[in-house]
């Protein structure tokens, strides 16, 4: 324990499993007492996503996240679900659960584990959300914050070089559909219309929420 002015530091060196637990700090003066708590644990830290919110493909999405853990990760659990929404409500679907086995990481490597997983057979243009939980020899970490992402639509915001691939994928489900390659001007018109629709959707939702809580005129 060391002190420097009003700053007090407790340093635990060569941590062992018996050091894990809840620690509290109590401060007293003439006006009263204050107490704070902190947990020291060997469990993994929460997963942090850093995938883009908008997907590039219309039937799959690549999730990438990182987890800090000194011991190697033993197991990672990924859950995702589709969210149906319009201008008045959101309706989550059922969770899809995957158990992933992390690659072995030597103890000499940094504590940050980077993982990715491609979710397939998604609905074009749909909203989804995902969570991740990880386990090492000390137990499971806290469930991550919910990460929301949007799958690319068949005809909007898809790079021209991917248009043929997406259209071919569609044709396997409906043989009567022909291959469609939108021109640059059509891409611009579709993008503009889509952005306007999103803006209108957001404004309608805000108006509905304002009326619900009595915030509007």
Short mmCIF file of C-alpha atoms in Angstrom, two decimals:
data_model
loop_
_atom_site.label_atom_id
_atom_site.label_comp_id
_atom_site.label_asym_id
_atom_site.label_seq_id
_atom_site.Cartn_x
_atom_site.Cartn_y
_atom_site.Cartn_z
CA UNK A 1 0.00 0.00 0.00
CA UNK A 2 1.37 3.40 -0.98
CA UNK A 3 0.07 6.94 -0.53
CA UNK A 4 0.81 10.20 -2.29
CA UNK A 5 -1.26 13.07 -1.02
CA UNK A 6 -4.90 12.04 -1.29
CA UNK A 7 -4.06 9.22 -3.70
CA UNK A 8 -3.74 5.74 -2.16
CA UNK A 9 -2.69 2.68 -4.16
CA UNK A 10 -2.85 -1.01 -3.35
CA UNK A 11 -0.55 -3.09 -5.56
CA UNK A 12 -0.93 -6.87 -5.62
CA UNK A 13 2.08 -8.54 -7.15
CA UNK A 14 2.34 -12.11 -8.44
CA UNK A 15 -1.40 -12.61 -8.34
CA UNK A 16 -2.65 -16.03 -7.36
CA UNK A 17 -6.16 -17.44 -7.53
CA UNK A 18 -6.65 -16.83 -3.81
CA UNK A 19 -6.20 -13.09 -4.47
CA UNK A 20 -9.40 -12.96 -6.53
CA UNK A 21 -12.46 -11.53 -4.84
CA UNK A 22 -14.14 -8.27 -3.84
CA UNK A 23 -12.08 -5.44 -2.41
CA UNK A 24 -13.46 -2.41 -0.60
CA UNK A 25 -12.01 0.97 0.27
CA UNK A 26 -13.37 3.03 3.15
CA UNK A 27 -12.64 6.72 3.67
CA UNK A 28 -13.59 8.70 6.80
CA UNK A 29 -13.50 12.36 7.68
CA UNK A 30 -15.39 14.70 10.00
CA UNK A 31 -18.35 14.80 7.60
CA UNK A 32 -18.91 11.06 7.35
CA UNK A 33 -17.84 7.88 5.65
CA UNK A 34 -17.71 6.65 2.04
CA UNK A 35 -17.11 3.15 0.73
CA UNK A 36 -16.33 1.82 -2.77
CA UNK A 37 -16.03 -1.72 -4.06
CA UNK A 38 -14.01 -3.40 -6.81
CA UNK A 39 -13.81 -6.98 -8.00
CA UNK A 40 -10.51 -8.59 -8.91
CA UNK A 41 -11.12 -11.56 -11.19
CA UNK A 42 -9.22 -13.80 -13.56
CA UNK A 43 -12.25 -14.15 -15.81
CA UNK A 44 -12.11 -12.67 -19.35
CA UNK A 45 -13.03 -9.07 -19.94
CA UNK A 46 -16.22 -8.27 -21.88
CA UNK A 47 -16.15 -8.75 -25.65
CA UNK A 48 -15.88 -5.61 -27.77
CA UNK A 49 -17.14 -5.65 -31.36
CA UNK A 50 -15.46 -3.68 -34.10
CA UNK A 51 -17.23 -4.87 -37.23
CA UNK A 52 -18.90 -2.22 -39.43
CA UNK A 53 -22.60 -1.71 -38.75
CA UNK A 54 -23.51 -2.19 -42.45
CA UNK A 55 -22.74 -5.55 -44.03
CA UNK A 56 -21.38 -5.94 -47.56
CA UNK A 57 -23.12 -9.18 -48.52
CA UNK A 58 -26.86 -9.84 -48.74
CA UNK A 59 -26.94 -13.32 -47.17
CA UNK A 60 -24.09 -13.31 -44.62
CA UNK A 61 -22.25 -11.05 -42.20
CA UNK A 62 -18.77 -11.28 -40.67
CA UNK A 63 -18.65 -10.49 -36.94
CA UNK A 64 -15.28 -9.56 -35.44
CA UNK A 65 -14.61 -8.92 -31.75
CA UNK A 66 -11.81 -8.86 -29.19
CA UNK A 67 -11.59 -10.19 -25.64
CA UNK A 68 -8.89 -9.56 -23.04
CA UNK A 69 -7.87 -12.61 -21.01
CA UNK A 70 -4.56 -13.58 -19.43
CA UNK A 71 -5.30 -17.34 -19.42
CA UNK A 72 -6.20 -18.86 -22.80
CA UNK A 73 -9.87 -18.82 -23.71
CA UNK A 74 -11.52 -22.22 -23.49
CA UNK A 75 -14.91 -21.52 -25.01
CA UNK A 76 -16.78 -18.66 -26.67
CA UNK A 77 -20.54 -18.42 -27.02
CA UNK A 78 -22.08 -16.36 -29.83
CA UNK A 79 -25.80 -15.58 -29.97
CA UNK A 80 -27.60 -13.62 -32.67
CA UNK A 81 -31.21 -12.89 -33.61
CA UNK A 82 -33.17 -10.96 -36.18
CA UNK A 83 -35.08 -7.85 -35.11
CA UNK A 84 -38.29 -7.00 -36.97
CA UNK A 85 -39.00 -3.29 -36.87
CA UNK A 86 -41.03 -0.53 -38.42
CA UNK A 87 -41.84 3.05 -37.45
CA UNK A 88 -43.82 2.03 -34.33
CA UNK A 89 -42.28 -1.09 -32.79
CA UNK A 90 -39.38 -3.55 -32.57
CA UNK A 91 -39.96 -7.29 -32.28
CA UNK A 92 -36.89 -9.46 -31.59
CA UNK A 93 -36.83 -13.01 -32.91
CA UNK A 94 -35.43 -16.08 -31.18
CA UNK A 95 -31.73 -16.35 -30.36
CA UNK A 96 -29.47 -18.60 -32.44
CA UNK A 97 -26.70 -20.05 -30.27
CA UNK A 98 -23.20 -21.09 -31.40
CA UNK A 99 -20.37 -22.50 -29.29
CA UNK A 100 -16.94 -21.65 -30.71
CA UNK A 101 -13.57 -23.14 -29.81
CA UNK A 102 -10.83 -20.48 -29.80
CA UNK A 103 -7.49 -21.18 -31.40
CA UNK A 104 -4.68 -22.01 -29.02
CA UNK A 105 -2.71 -18.93 -27.98
CA UNK A 106 0.77 -19.29 -26.44
CA UNK A 107 1.20 -17.63 -23.05
CA UNK A 108 3.90 -15.39 -24.54
CA UNK A 109 1.39 -13.64 -26.84
CA UNK A 110 -0.56 -10.50 -25.84
CA UNK A 111 -3.63 -10.91 -23.66
CA UNK A 112 -6.02 -9.67 -26.37
CA UNK A 113 -7.84 -12.43 -28.25
CA UNK A 114 -9.27 -11.44 -31.65
CA UNK A 115 -11.97 -13.66 -33.11
CA UNK A 116 -14.36 -13.55 -36.04
CA UNK A 117 -17.28 -15.61 -37.29
CA UNK A 118 -19.33 -15.42 -40.48
CA UNK A 119 -23.08 -15.79 -39.91
CA UNK A 120 -24.73 -17.25 -43.01
CA UNK A 121 -28.26 -17.62 -44.44
CA UNK A 122 -29.35 -14.14 -43.33
CA UNK A 123 -32.27 -12.14 -44.74
CA UNK A 124 -31.22 -9.34 -47.15
CA UNK A 125 -31.75 -5.86 -45.75
CA UNK A 126 -32.70 -7.18 -42.29
CA UNK A 127 -31.63 -5.90 -38.87
CA UNK A 128 -29.86 -8.28 -36.48
CA UNK A 129 -28.23 -8.10 -33.07
CA UNK A 130 -25.54 -10.24 -31.46
CA UNK A 131 -23.91 -10.86 -28.09
CA UNK A 132 -20.78 -12.77 -27.09
CA UNK A 133 -19.67 -14.46 -23.88
CA UNK A 134 -16.30 -16.11 -23.20
CA UNK A 135 -14.84 -18.56 -20.69
CA UNK A 136 -11.36 -19.26 -19.39
CA UNK A 137 -10.23 -21.49 -16.51
CA UNK A 138 -11.60 -18.99 -13.98
CA UNK A 139 -15.11 -18.95 -15.42
CA UNK A 140 -17.43 -17.03 -17.76
CA UNK A 141 -17.21 -13.29 -18.26
CA UNK A 142 -20.11 -10.88 -18.34
CA UNK A 143 -22.24 -10.96 -21.49
CA UNK A 144 -21.16 -8.29 -23.97
CA UNK A 145 -23.22 -5.26 -24.89
CA UNK A 146 -25.67 -5.93 -27.71
CA UNK A 147 -24.16 -5.24 -31.13
CA UNK A 148 -26.62 -4.35 -33.91
CA UNK A 149 -25.88 -4.76 -37.61
CA UNK A 150 -27.71 -4.55 -40.93
CA UNK A 151 -27.36 -7.06 -43.74
CA UNK A 152 -26.89 -5.58 -47.22
CA UNK A 153 -29.95 -5.43 -49.43
CA UNK A 154 -30.10 -7.17 -52.79
CA UNK A 155 -30.24 -3.94 -54.77
CA UNK A 156 -29.06 -1.15 -52.44
CA UNK A 157 -25.57 -0.27 -51.23
CA UNK A 158 -23.92 -3.27 -52.87
CA UNK A 159 -20.65 -2.58 -54.70
CA UNK A 160 -20.98 -3.19 -58.48
CA UNK A 161 -18.44 -6.02 -58.39
CA UNK A 162 -20.71 -7.92 -55.95
CA UNK A 163 -23.95 -7.45 -57.88
CA UNK A 164 -23.53 -10.56 -60.02
CA UNK A 165 -22.73 -12.74 -57.01
CA UNK A 166 -25.80 -11.55 -55.11
CA UNK A 167 -28.09 -11.93 -58.11
CA UNK A 168 -26.82 -15.43 -58.75
CA UNK A 169 -27.56 -16.31 -55.14
CA UNK A 170 -31.11 -15.06 -55.59
CA UNK A 171 -31.59 -17.10 -58.73
CA UNK A 172 -31.00 -20.34 -56.84
CA UNK A 173 -34.16 -19.62 -54.85
CA UNK A 174 -36.18 -18.29 -57.77
CA UNK A 175 -35.07 -19.52 -61.18
CA UNK A 176 -37.29 -17.04 -62.97
CA UNK A 177 -35.29 -14.02 -61.71
CA UNK A 178 -32.79 -12.64 -64.20
CA UNK A 179 -29.32 -11.30 -63.51
CA UNK A 180 -29.46 -7.62 -62.60
CA UNK A 181 -26.51 -5.23 -62.74
CA UNK A 182 -27.55 -1.70 -61.69
CA UNK A 183 -25.74 1.18 -63.34
CA UNK A 184 -23.89 3.88 -61.42
CA UNK A 185 -26.79 6.34 -61.84
CA UNK A 186 -29.26 3.73 -60.63
CA UNK A 187 -27.07 3.08 -57.60
CA UNK A 188 -27.10 6.80 -56.79
CA UNK A 189 -30.90 7.06 -57.18
CA UNK A 190 -31.47 3.98 -55.04
CA UNK A 191 -29.08 5.19 -52.36
CA UNK A 192 -30.77 8.61 -52.24
CA UNK A 193 -34.24 7.07 -52.02
CA UNK A 194 -33.09 4.66 -49.33
CA UNK A 195 -31.54 7.44 -47.22
CA UNK A 196 -34.73 9.49 -47.54
CA UNK A 197 -36.77 6.48 -46.42
CA UNK A 198 -34.53 5.95 -43.40
CA UNK A 199 -34.86 9.63 -42.45
CA UNK A 200 -38.64 9.45 -42.76
CA UNK A 201 -38.71 6.26 -40.70
CA UNK A 202 -36.64 7.88 -37.95
CA UNK A 203 -38.82 11.01 -37.85
CA UNK A 204 -42.01 8.94 -37.64
CA UNK A 205 -40.52 6.91 -34.77
CA UNK A 206 -39.51 10.07 -32.86
CA UNK A 207 -42.98 11.56 -33.31
CA UNK A 208 -44.55 8.35 -32.01
CA UNK A 209 -42.26 8.34 -28.95
CA UNK A 210 -42.94 12.04 -28.32
CA UNK A 211 -46.71 11.47 -28.31
CA UNK A 212 -46.27 8.40 -26.10
CA UNK A 213 -44.41 10.33 -23.39
CA UNK A 214 -46.31 13.59 -23.86
CA UNK A 215 -43.33 15.53 -25.16
CA UNK A 216 -44.82 17.05 -28.27
CA UNK A 217 -47.42 19.72 -28.88
#
